[in-house]
Amino acid sequence: MAEFMEADNAEAIITRIEHKSRKIESLLKQHKPVEALKTALEGSPPNTKDERCKSANWIVVHRAIMAIKDVDSLFSYLDPEYYDILMKYLYRGLSTGDRPTCDQCLRIHEKLTERAGLGCILRSLADTVNIV
Amino acid sequence: MANTSRLYLTCIRNTLEAAMCLQNFPCQEVERHNKPEVELKTSPELLLNPVLICRNEAEKCLIDSSINSLRISLKVKQADELENILTKKFLRFLSMRAEAFQVLRRKPVQGYDISFLVTNYHCEEMQKHKLIDFIVQFMEDIDKEISELKLSVNTRGRLVATEFLKQFI
């Protein structure tokens, strides 16, 4: 049971990520960047060591992060359970070195730290198992 | 421009405050030895995830943490050849005198301009927030220093050239 789930796990996850990506595109067209980000963060990081799944998920989250214009309103809508995952993705964004991504991630990082505190940062540093 | 600099330094400060939780941890492999785990990387359970914070393509900061030590590596913005040479010489000058700084590493990590190594002993002797202030202040001052150096080199070059070429008028 476990083996056959592992085998098509990667494919299933990538299909799920593609579905998510379509949903996010439609949400962004309706000018709902916060819902788009929430959808992108849901169900991630997937319990897989496969690099392709992680990259696919990152691309989707990146799209949602770049679409956010108003950072303050983001935190009034986003539930606290998503803060840790968002922090992990922010660090991934900061490591890319691409100027607009880094600008946006730095902006959100400052507000997220004010909101969630240093514990959020430490959890993203200490979690070596669920790497995003 | 100044705004992203402020955000970048705030992000680094927050990350350092979270990552600088160091305690004494004697070496697991060799008895009676005490080594900075971030440098040796002998056991994965003692290391935290390394974090790379980029401001743009040219400037970045790598924060590597472990149970008893923390390594911060900086890559400074270098716009042209002259700044490249000035940065290299200036930071090499500082690294050579690492003893005086205590938290400075003698050689920067591969791919970076300068590195700091903070161990639990430093945190015991010195105050944590002052250490972080020092590092962030260092980052702010480096840019100013390099611009000043570049300005003085250009001014001196111009003066020397004017004087020298006067004899040909």
PDB file of C-alpha atoms in Angstrom:
ATOM      1  CA  MET A   1       0.000   0.000   0.000  1.00  0.00           C
ATOM      2  CA  ALA A   2       2.776   2.380   0.986  1.00  0.00           C
ATOM      3  CA  GLU A   3       4.911   1.512  -2.088  1.00  0.00           C
ATOM      4  CA  PHE A   4       2.263   2.116  -4.684  1.00  0.00           C
ATOM      5  CA  MET A   5       1.321   5.377  -3.053  1.00  0.00           C
ATOM      6  CA  GLU A   6       4.975   6.478  -3.199  1.00  0.00           C
ATOM      7  CA  ALA A   7       5.335   5.580  -6.887  1.00  0.00           C
ATOM      8  CA  ASP A   8       2.621   7.813  -8.279  1.00  0.00           C
ATOM      9  CA  ASN A   9       2.873  10.238  -5.384  1.00  0.00           C
ATOM     10  CA  ALA A  10       5.075  12.614  -7.323  1.00  0.00           C
ATOM     11  CA  GLU A  11       2.803  12.591 -10.362  1.00  0.00           C
ATOM     12  CA  ALA A  12      -0.300  13.033  -8.208  1.00  0.00           C
ATOM     13  CA  ILE A  13       1.285  15.943  -6.386  1.00  0.00           C
ATOM     14  CA  ILE A  14       2.314  17.645  -9.610  1.00  0.00           C
ATOM     15  CA  THR A  15      -1.210  17.281 -10.975  1.00  0.00           C
ATOM     16  CA  ARG A  16      -2.589  18.761  -7.769  1.00  0.00           C
ATOM     17  CA  ILE A  17      -0.150  21.653  -8.047  1.00  0.00           C
ATOM     18  CA  GLU A  18      -1.296  22.293 -11.614  1.00  0.00           C
ATOM     19  CA  HIS A  19      -4.923  22.408 -10.442  1.00  0.00           C
ATOM     20  CA  LYS A  20      -3.920  24.824  -7.730  1.00  0.00           C
ATOM     21  CA  SER A  21      -2.119  26.976 -10.262  1.00  0.00           C
ATOM     22  CA  ARG A  22      -5.231  27.264 -12.447  1.00  0.00           C
ATOM     23  CA  LYS A  23      -7.351  28.145  -9.415  1.00  0.00           C
ATOM     24  CA  ILE A  24      -4.840  30.798  -8.404  1.00  0.00           C
ATOM     25  CA  GLU A  25      -4.808  32.364 -11.866  1.00  0.00           C
ATOM     26  CA  SER A  26      -8.590  32.706 -11.732  1.00  0.00           C
ATOM     27  CA  LEU A  27      -8.464  34.192  -8.213  1.00  0.00           C
ATOM     28  CA  LEU A  28      -5.842  36.709  -9.309  1.00  0.00           C
ATOM     29  CA  LYS A  29      -8.019  37.745 -12.246  1.00  0.00           C
ATOM     30  CA  GLN A  30     -10.783  38.446  -9.718  1.00  0.00           C
ATOM     31  CA  HIS A  31      -8.345  40.697  -7.815  1.00  0.00           C
ATOM     32  CA  LYS A  32      -8.190  38.459  -4.747  1.00  0.00           C
ATOM     33  CA  PRO A  33      -4.446  38.135  -4.105  1.00  0.00           C
ATOM     34  CA  VAL A  34      -4.881  37.071  -0.458  1.00  0.00           C
ATOM     35  CA  GLU A  35      -7.124  34.096  -1.321  1.00  0.00           C
ATOM     36  CA  ALA A  36      -4.664  33.192  -4.062  1.00  0.00           C
ATOM     37  CA  LEU A  37      -1.814  33.127  -1.557  1.00  0.00           C
ATOM     38  CA  LYS A  38      -3.883  31.073   0.885  1.00  0.00           C
ATOM     39  CA  THR A  39      -4.647  28.505  -1.831  1.00  0.00           C
ATOM     40  CA  ALA A  40      -0.999  28.402  -2.831  1.00  0.00           C
ATOM     41  CA  LEU A  41       0.158  27.760   0.749  1.00  0.00           C
ATOM     42  CA  GLU A  42      -2.463  25.093   1.445  1.00  0.00           C
ATOM     43  CA  GLY A  43      -1.240  21.530   1.268  1.00  0.00           C
ATOM     44  CA  SER A  44       2.393  22.531   1.219  1.00  0.00           C
ATOM     45  CA  PRO A  45       5.112  21.621   1.753  1.00  0.00           C
ATOM     46  CA  PRO A  46       3.952  18.316   0.341  1.00  0.00           C
ATOM     47  CA  ASN A  47       5.414  15.306   2.132  1.00  0.00           C
ATOM     48  CA  THR A  48       7.843  14.474  -0.602  1.00  0.00           C
ATOM     49  CA  LYS A  49      11.582  14.671  -1.162  1.00  0.00           C
ATOM     50  CA  ASP A  50      11.086  15.177  -4.896  1.00  0.00           C
ATOM     51  CA  GLU A  51      12.746  18.365  -6.112  1.00  0.00           C
ATOM     52  CA  ARG A  52      10.327  18.806  -9.025  1.00  0.00           C
ATOM     53  CA  CYS A  53       7.309  18.941  -6.716  1.00  0.00           C
ATOM     54  CA  LYS A  54       9.009  21.480  -4.496  1.00  0.00           C
ATOM     55  CA  SER A  55      10.010  23.627  -7.494  1.00  0.00           C
ATOM     56  CA  ALA A  56       6.520  23.395  -8.983  1.00  0.00           C
ATOM     57  CA  ASN A  57       4.970  24.454  -5.689  1.00  0.00           C
ATOM     58  CA  TRP A  58       7.488  27.273  -5.351  1.00  0.00           C
ATOM     59  CA  ILE A  59       6.603  28.640  -8.776  1.00  0.00           C
ATOM     60  CA  VAL A  60       2.928  28.737  -7.813  1.00  0.00           C
ATOM     61  CA  VAL A  61       3.595  30.442  -4.458  1.00  0.00           C
ATOM     62  CA  HIS A  62       5.983  32.890  -6.127  1.00  0.00           C
ATOM     63  CA  ARG A  63       3.270  33.943  -8.542  1.00  0.00           C
ATOM     64  CA  ALA A  64       0.880  34.582  -5.647  1.00  0.00           C
ATOM     65  CA  ILE A  65       3.482  36.485  -3.597  1.00  0.00           C
ATOM     66  CA  MET A  66       4.408  38.790  -6.485  1.00  0.00           C
ATOM     67  CA  ALA A  67       0.751  39.641  -7.044  1.00  0.00           C
ATOM     68  CA  ILE A  68       0.291  41.067  -3.558  1.00  0.00           C
ATOM     69  CA  LYS A  69       0.225  44.848  -3.518  1.00  0.00           C
ATOM     70  CA  ASP A  70      -1.023  45.716  -0.028  1.00  0.00           C
ATOM     71  CA  VAL A  71       1.019  43.894   2.596  1.00  0.00           C
ATOM     72  CA  ASP A  72      -0.870  45.150   5.648  1.00  0.00           C
ATOM     73  CA  SER A  73      -4.238  43.861   4.520  1.00  0.00           C
ATOM     74  CA  LEU A  74      -2.588  40.500   3.835  1.00  0.00           C
ATOM     75  CA  PHE A  75      -2.162  39.794   7.526  1.00  0.00           C
ATOM     76  CA  SER A  76      -5.661  40.783   8.503  1.00  0.00           C
ATOM     77  CA  TYR A  77      -6.963  38.019   6.189  1.00  0.00           C
ATOM     78  CA  LEU A  78      -4.301  35.335   6.514  1.00  0.00           C
ATOM     79  CA  ASP A  79      -4.700  32.740   9.296  1.00  0.00           C
ATOM     80  CA  PRO A  80      -1.786  32.295  11.718  1.00  0.00           C
ATOM     81  CA  GLU A  81      -1.368  28.648  10.750  1.00  0.00           C
ATOM     82  CA  TYR A  82       0.039  29.801   7.390  1.00  0.00           C
ATOM     83  CA  TYR A  83       2.684  32.095   8.889  1.00  0.00           C
ATOM     84  CA  ASP A  84       5.364  29.400   9.285  1.00  0.00           C
ATOM     85  CA  ILE A  85       4.991  28.098   5.744  1.00  0.00           C
ATOM     86  CA  LEU A  86       4.937  31.625   4.348  1.00  0.00           C
ATOM     87  CA  MET A  87       8.190  32.396   6.201  1.00  0.00           C
ATOM     88  CA  LYS A  88       9.864  29.359   4.637  1.00  0.00           C
ATOM     89  CA  TYR A  89       8.783  30.469   1.185  1.00  0.00           C
ATOM     90  CA  LEU A  90       9.959  34.017   1.867  1.00  0.00           C
ATOM     91  CA  TYR A  91      13.433  32.735   2.635  1.00  0.00           C
ATOM     92  CA  ARG A  92      13.360  30.711  -0.541  1.00  0.00           C
ATOM     93  CA  GLY A  93      12.395  33.870  -2.403  1.00  0.00           C
ATOM     94  CA  LEU A  94      15.181  35.853  -0.762  1.00  0.00           C
ATOM     95  CA  SER A  95      17.737  33.280  -1.839  1.00  0.00           C
ATOM     96  CA  THR A  96      16.872  33.689  -5.518  1.00  0.00           C
ATOM     97  CA  GLY A  97      18.625  37.054  -5.819  1.00  0.00           C
ATOM     98  CA  ASP A  98      16.156  38.379  -8.358  1.00  0.00           C
ATOM     99  CA  ARG A  99      15.572  42.058  -7.559  1.00  0.00           C
ATOM    100  CA  PRO A 100      11.737  42.382  -7.694  1.00  0.00           C
ATOM    101  CA  THR A 101      11.266  39.065  -5.867  1.00  0.00           C
ATOM    102  CA  CYS A 102      13.709  40.114  -3.158  1.00  0.00           C
ATOM    103  CA  ASP A 103      12.088  43.537  -2.766  1.00  0.00           C
ATOM    104  CA  GLN A 104       8.654  41.991  -2.338  1.00  0.00           C
ATOM    105  CA  CYS A 105       9.920  39.261   0.002  1.00  0.00           C
ATOM    106  CA  LEU A 106      11.787  41.785   2.170  1.00  0.00           C
ATOM    107  CA  ARG A 107       8.646  43.882   2.489  1.00  0.00           C
ATOM    108  CA  ILE A 108       6.503  40.924   3.526  1.00  0.00           C
ATOM    109  CA  HIS A 109       9.242  39.549   5.803  1.00  0.00           C
ATOM    110  CA  GLU A 110       9.345  42.728   7.873  1.00  0.00           C
ATOM    111  CA  LYS A 111       5.594  42.750   8.404  1.00  0.00           C
ATOM    112  CA  LEU A 112       5.432  39.015   9.048  1.00  0.00           C
ATOM    113  CA  THR A 113       8.151  39.249  11.711  1.00  0.00           C
ATOM    114  CA  GLU A 114       6.247  42.057  13.429  1.00  0.00           C
ATOM    115  CA  ARG A 115       3.153  39.908  13.354  1.00  0.00           C
ATOM    116  CA  ALA A 116       4.470  36.423  14.086  1.00  0.00           C
ATOM    117  CA  GLY A 117       7.606  37.201  16.060  1.00  0.00           C
ATOM    118  CA  LEU A 118      11.067  35.669  16.093  1.00  0.00           C
ATOM    119  CA  GLY A 119       9.660  32.204  16.800  1.00  0.00           C
ATOM    120  CA  CYS A 120       8.396  32.014  13.245  1.00  0.00           C
ATOM    121  CA  ILE A 121      11.896  32.689  11.882  1.00  0.00           C
ATOM    122  CA  LEU A 122      13.447  30.163  14.255  1.00  0.00           C
ATOM    123  CA  ARG A 123      10.943  27.473  13.253  1.00  0.00           C
ATOM    124  CA  SER A 124      11.803  27.983   9.600  1.00  0.00           C
ATOM    125  CA  LEU A 125      15.539  27.752  10.429  1.00  0.00           C
ATOM    126  CA  ALA A 126      15.211  24.713  12.677  1.00  0.00           C
ATOM    127  CA  ASP A 127      12.890  22.612  10.531  1.00  0.00           C
ATOM    128  CA  THR A 128      15.341  20.505   8.557  1.00  0.00           C
ATOM    129  CA  VAL A 129      12.715  17.863   7.728  1.00  0.00           C
ATOM    130  CA  ASN A 130      10.039  19.807   5.854  1.00  0.00           C
ATOM    131  CA  ILE A 131      12.196  21.910   3.592  1.00  0.00           C
ATOM    132  CA  VAL A 132      10.214  24.014   1.177  1.00  0.00           C
TER     133      VAL A 132
ATOM    134  CA  MET B   1      16.851  52.942  -2.800  1.00  0.00           C
ATOM    135  CA  ALA B   2      17.366  53.792   0.854  1.00  0.00           C
ATOM    136  CA  ASN B   3      14.145  51.969   1.630  1.00  0.00           C
ATOM    137  CA  THR B   4      15.309  48.584   0.361  1.00  0.00           C
ATOM    138  CA  SER B   5      18.528  49.079   2.288  1.00  0.00           C
ATOM    139  CA  ARG B   6      16.523  49.598   5.453  1.00  0.00           C
ATOM    140  CA  LEU B   7      14.359  46.526   4.748  1.00  0.00           C
ATOM    141  CA  TYR B   8      17.418  44.407   3.954  1.00  0.00           C
ATOM    142  CA  LEU B   9      19.143  45.374   7.202  1.00  0.00           C
ATOM    143  CA  THR B  10      15.940  44.844   9.217  1.00  0.00           C
ATOM    144  CA  CYS B  11      15.536  41.385   7.728  1.00  0.00           C
ATOM    145  CA  ILE B  12      19.136  40.500   8.567  1.00  0.00           C
ATOM    146  CA  ARG B  13      18.770  41.878  12.086  1.00  0.00           C
ATOM    147  CA  ASN B  14      15.604  39.859  12.738  1.00  0.00           C
ATOM    148  CA  THR B  15      17.127  36.680  11.339  1.00  0.00           C
ATOM    149  CA  LEU B  16      20.265  37.157  13.459  1.00  0.00           C
ATOM    150  CA  GLU B  17      18.216  37.731  16.598  1.00  0.00           C
ATOM    151  CA  ALA B  18      16.432  34.471  15.962  1.00  0.00           C
ATOM    152  CA  ALA B  19      19.520  32.511  14.912  1.00  0.00           C
ATOM    153  CA  MET B  20      21.855  33.708  17.648  1.00  0.00           C
ATOM    154  CA  CYS B  21      20.744  31.189  20.264  1.00  0.00           C
ATOM    155  CA  LEU B  22      24.036  29.518  21.038  1.00  0.00           C
ATOM    156  CA  GLN B  23      24.993  27.214  23.878  1.00  0.00           C
ATOM    157  CA  ASN B  24      28.115  25.370  24.831  1.00  0.00           C
ATOM    158  CA  PHE B  25      28.347  21.974  23.141  1.00  0.00           C
ATOM    159  CA  PRO B  26      31.477  19.829  23.531  1.00  0.00           C
ATOM    160  CA  CYS B  27      32.607  17.892  20.490  1.00  0.00           C
ATOM    161  CA  GLN B  28      30.794  14.562  20.083  1.00  0.00           C
ATOM    162  CA  GLU B  29      33.590  12.857  18.165  1.00  0.00           C
ATOM    163  CA  VAL B  30      36.637  13.710  20.267  1.00  0.00           C
ATOM    164  CA  GLU B  31      36.458  13.938  24.016  1.00  0.00           C
ATOM    165  CA  ARG B  32      37.586  17.105  25.785  1.00  0.00           C
ATOM    166  CA  HIS B  33      37.410  19.052  22.527  1.00  0.00           C
ATOM    167  CA  ASN B  34      35.129  21.978  21.823  1.00  0.00           C
ATOM    168  CA  LYS B  35      34.759  22.988  18.202  1.00  0.00           C
ATOM    169  CA  PRO B  36      32.498  25.439  16.363  1.00  0.00           C
ATOM    170  CA  GLU B  37      30.062  23.040  14.706  1.00  0.00           C
ATOM    171  CA  VAL B  38      29.161  25.387  11.879  1.00  0.00           C
ATOM    172  CA  GLU B  39      32.715  25.178  10.547  1.00  0.00           C
ATOM    173  CA  LEU B  40      33.196  21.436  10.838  1.00  0.00           C
ATOM    174  CA  LYS B  41      29.693  20.242  10.000  1.00  0.00           C
ATOM    175  CA  THR B  42      30.353  16.783  11.451  1.00  0.00           C
ATOM    176  CA  SER B  43      26.780  16.029  12.580  1.00  0.00           C
ATOM    177  CA  PRO B  44      23.706  17.181  10.653  1.00  0.00           C
ATOM    178  CA  GLU B  45      21.506  17.233  13.771  1.00  0.00           C
ATOM    179  CA  LEU B  46      23.534  20.117  15.174  1.00  0.00           C
ATOM    180  CA  LEU B  47      23.042  22.388  12.175  1.00  0.00           C
ATOM    181  CA  LEU B  48      20.185  24.708  11.305  1.00  0.00           C
ATOM    182  CA  ASN B  49      19.096  25.493   7.747  1.00  0.00           C
ATOM    183  CA  PRO B  50      21.439  28.012   6.120  1.00  0.00           C
ATOM    184  CA  VAL B  51      19.623  31.130   5.039  1.00  0.00           C
ATOM    185  CA  LEU B  52      20.591  33.313   2.079  1.00  0.00           C
ATOM    186  CA  ILE B  53      19.202  36.853   2.076  1.00  0.00           C
ATOM    187  CA  CYS B  54      19.763  38.706  -1.187  1.00  0.00           C
ATOM    188  CA  ARG B  55      19.048  42.349  -1.659  1.00  0.00           C
ATOM    189  CA  ASN B  56      19.687  42.192  -5.380  1.00  0.00           C
ATOM    190  CA  GLU B  57      21.995  40.345  -7.769  1.00  0.00           C
ATOM    191  CA  ALA B  58      25.124  41.939  -6.289  1.00  0.00           C
ATOM    192  CA  GLU B  59      24.541  42.049  -2.530  1.00  0.00           C
ATOM    193  CA  LYS B  60      23.779  39.049  -0.363  1.00  0.00           C
ATOM    194  CA  CYS B  61      24.218  37.686   3.113  1.00  0.00           C
ATOM    195  CA  LEU B  62      24.539  34.007   4.098  1.00  0.00           C
ATOM    196  CA  ILE B  63      23.622  33.116   7.676  1.00  0.00           C
ATOM    197  CA  ASP B  64      24.756  29.647   8.718  1.00  0.00           C
ATOM    198  CA  SER B  65      23.854  28.599  12.229  1.00  0.00           C
ATOM    199  CA  SER B  66      24.521  25.627  14.485  1.00  0.00           C
ATOM    200  CA  ILE B  67      24.211  24.737  18.139  1.00  0.00           C
ATOM    201  CA  ASN B  68      27.312  26.533  19.353  1.00  0.00           C
ATOM    202  CA  SER B  69      28.304  28.854  16.531  1.00  0.00           C
ATOM    203  CA  LEU B  70      26.963  31.174  13.866  1.00  0.00           C
ATOM    204  CA  ARG B  71      28.640  32.224  10.637  1.00  0.00           C
ATOM    205  CA  ILE B  72      27.625  35.339   8.734  1.00  0.00           C
ATOM    206  CA  SER B  73      29.094  35.886   5.267  1.00  0.00           C
ATOM    207  CA  LEU B  74      28.603  39.111   3.359  1.00  0.00           C
ATOM    208  CA  LYS B  75      28.979  40.007  -0.269  1.00  0.00           C
ATOM    209  CA  VAL B  76      29.329  43.763  -0.662  1.00  0.00           C
ATOM    210  CA  LYS B  77      28.040  45.741  -3.645  1.00  0.00           C
ATOM    211  CA  GLN B  78      30.820  46.398  -6.158  1.00  0.00           C
ATOM    212  CA  ALA B  79      29.778  48.595  -9.038  1.00  0.00           C
ATOM    213  CA  ASP B  80      32.988  48.742 -11.089  1.00  0.00           C
ATOM    214  CA  GLU B  81      36.588  47.489 -11.291  1.00  0.00           C
ATOM    215  CA  LEU B  82      37.924  50.180  -8.966  1.00  0.00           C
ATOM    216  CA  GLU B  83      35.382  49.360  -6.238  1.00  0.00           C
ATOM    217  CA  ASN B  84      36.229  45.706  -6.733  1.00  0.00           C
ATOM    218  CA  ILE B  85      39.899  46.294  -5.978  1.00  0.00           C
ATOM    219  CA  LEU B  86      39.206  48.722  -3.118  1.00  0.00           C
ATOM    220  CA  THR B  87      36.752  46.314  -1.457  1.00  0.00           C
ATOM    221  CA  LYS B  88      39.119  43.401  -1.758  1.00  0.00           C
ATOM    222  CA  LYS B  89      42.065  45.315  -0.304  1.00  0.00           C
ATOM    223  CA  PHE B  90      40.094  46.989   2.455  1.00  0.00           C
ATOM    224  CA  LEU B  91      38.373  43.808   3.620  1.00  0.00           C
ATOM    225  CA  ARG B  92      41.600  41.848   3.418  1.00  0.00           C
ATOM    226  CA  PHE B  93      43.189  44.500   5.643  1.00  0.00           C
ATOM    227  CA  LEU B  94      40.393  43.986   8.186  1.00  0.00           C
ATOM    228  CA  SER B  95      40.463  40.187   7.992  1.00  0.00           C
ATOM    229  CA  MET B  96      44.218  40.119   8.621  1.00  0.00           C
ATOM    230  CA  ARG B  97      43.544  41.916  11.907  1.00  0.00           C
ATOM    231  CA  ALA B  98      40.750  39.507  12.859  1.00  0.00           C
ATOM    232  CA  GLU B  99      42.217  39.019  16.369  1.00  0.00           C
ATOM    233  CA  ALA B 100      41.302  42.578  17.269  1.00  0.00           C
ATOM    234  CA  PHE B 101      37.699  42.141  16.121  1.00  0.00           C
ATOM    235  CA  GLN B 102      37.255  38.757  17.857  1.00  0.00           C
ATOM    236  CA  VAL B 103      34.164  37.828  15.844  1.00  0.00           C
ATOM    237  CA  LEU B 104      35.784  38.218  12.428  1.00  0.00           C
ATOM    238  CA  ARG B 105      36.860  35.196  10.417  1.00  0.00           C
ATOM    239  CA  ARG B 106      40.365  35.303   8.901  1.00  0.00           C
ATOM    240  CA  LYS B 107      39.251  34.130   5.488  1.00  0.00           C
ATOM    241  CA  PRO B 108      35.875  34.868   3.952  1.00  0.00           C
ATOM    242  CA  VAL B 109      33.749  31.931   2.874  1.00  0.00           C
ATOM    243  CA  GLN B 110      34.112  31.007  -0.815  1.00  0.00           C
ATOM    244  CA  GLY B 111      32.015  33.375  -2.928  1.00  0.00           C
ATOM    245  CA  TYR B 112      31.762  36.137  -0.314  1.00  0.00           C
ATOM    246  CA  ASP B 113      33.804  39.175   0.673  1.00  0.00           C
ATOM    247  CA  ILE B 114      33.939  38.915   4.452  1.00  0.00           C
ATOM    248  CA  SER B 115      32.787  36.479   7.129  1.00  0.00           C
ATOM    249  CA  PHE B 116      32.021  36.621  10.832  1.00  0.00           C
ATOM    250  CA  LEU B 117      32.144  33.656  13.205  1.00  0.00           C
ATOM    251  CA  VAL B 118      30.238  34.117  16.461  1.00  0.00           C
ATOM    252  CA  THR B 119      30.592  31.348  19.038  1.00  0.00           C
ATOM    253  CA  ASN B 120      28.837  30.678  22.332  1.00  0.00           C
ATOM    254  CA  TYR B 121      31.871  32.081  24.159  1.00  0.00           C
ATOM    255  CA  HIS B 122      31.371  35.426  22.426  1.00  0.00           C
ATOM    256  CA  CYS B 123      27.714  35.404  23.424  1.00  0.00           C
ATOM    257  CA  GLU B 124      28.673  34.707  27.032  1.00  0.00           C
ATOM    258  CA  GLU B 125      31.197  37.528  27.201  1.00  0.00           C
ATOM    259  CA  MET B 126      29.345  40.075  25.096  1.00  0.00           C
ATOM    260  CA  GLN B 127      25.722  41.096  24.871  1.00  0.00           C
ATOM    261  CA  LYS B 128      23.770  39.490  22.056  1.00  0.00           C
ATOM    262  CA  HIS B 129      21.970  42.605  20.881  1.00  0.00           C
ATOM    263  CA  LYS B 130      25.237  44.560  20.890  1.00  0.00           C
ATOM    264  CA  LEU B 131      26.848  41.900  18.691  1.00  0.00           C
ATOM    265  CA  ILE B 132      23.971  42.168  16.251  1.00  0.00           C
ATOM    266  CA  ASP B 133      24.185  45.977  16.336  1.00  0.00           C
ATOM    267  CA  PHE B 134      27.873  45.701  15.538  1.00  0.00           C
ATOM    268  CA  ILE B 135      27.310  43.515  12.516  1.00  0.00           C
ATOM    269  CA  VAL B 136      24.485  45.632  11.100  1.00  0.00           C
ATOM    270  CA  GLN B 137      26.490  48.826  11.736  1.00  0.00           C
ATOM    271  CA  PHE B 138      29.440  47.210   9.973  1.00  0.00           C
ATOM    272  CA  MET B 139      27.289  46.550   6.922  1.00  0.00           C
ATOM    273  CA  GLU B 140      26.105  50.162   6.824  1.00  0.00           C
ATOM    274  CA  ASP B 141      29.601  51.569   7.307  1.00  0.00           C
ATOM    275  CA  ILE B 142      31.286  49.382   4.704  1.00  0.00           C
ATOM    276  CA  ASP B 143      29.361  51.026   1.878  1.00  0.00           C
ATOM    277  CA  LYS B 144      30.234  54.495   3.144  1.00  0.00           C
ATOM    278  CA  GLU B 145      33.902  53.585   3.577  1.00  0.00           C
ATOM    279  CA  ILE B 146      34.232  52.171   0.084  1.00  0.00           C
ATOM    280  CA  SER B 147      32.604  55.258  -1.493  1.00  0.00           C
ATOM    281  CA  GLU B 148      34.911  57.510   0.517  1.00  0.00           C
ATOM    282  CA  LEU B 149      37.954  55.515  -0.564  1.00  0.00           C
ATOM    283  CA  LYS B 150      36.856  55.658  -4.202  1.00  0.00           C
ATOM    284  CA  LEU B 151      36.327  59.406  -3.978  1.00  0.00           C
ATOM    285  CA  SER B 152      39.755  59.979  -2.455  1.00  0.00           C
ATOM    286  CA  VAL B 153      41.439  57.785  -5.077  1.00  0.00           C
ATOM    287  CA  ASN B 154      39.764  59.711  -7.884  1.00  0.00           C
ATOM    288  CA  THR B 155      40.576  63.096  -6.326  1.00  0.00           C
ATOM    289  CA  ARG B 156      44.204  62.174  -5.778  1.00  0.00           C
ATOM    290  CA  GLY B 157      44.493  60.790  -9.290  1.00  0.00           C
ATOM    291  CA  ARG B 158      43.098  64.017 -10.721  1.00  0.00           C
ATOM    292  CA  LEU B 159      45.441  66.218  -8.644  1.00  0.00           C
ATOM    293  CA  VAL B 160      48.496  64.160  -9.558  1.00  0.00           C
ATOM    294  CA  ALA B 161      47.602  64.167 -13.249  1.00  0.00           C
ATOM    295  CA  THR B 162      47.021  67.954 -13.238  1.00  0.00           C
ATOM    296  CA  GLU B 163      50.363  68.619 -11.566  1.00  0.00           C
ATOM    297  CA  PHE B 164      52.215  66.227 -13.830  1.00  0.00           C
ATOM    298  CA  LEU B 165      50.736  67.532 -17.043  1.00  0.00           C
ATOM    299  CA  LYS B 166      51.364  71.171 -16.054  1.00  0.00           C
ATOM    300  CA  GLN B 167      54.951  70.753 -17.078  1.00  0.00           C
ATOM    301  CA  PHE B 168      53.861  70.115 -20.644  1.00  0.00           C
ATOM    302  CA  ILE B 169      51.797  73.285 -21.003  1.00  0.00           C
TER     303      ILE B 169
END
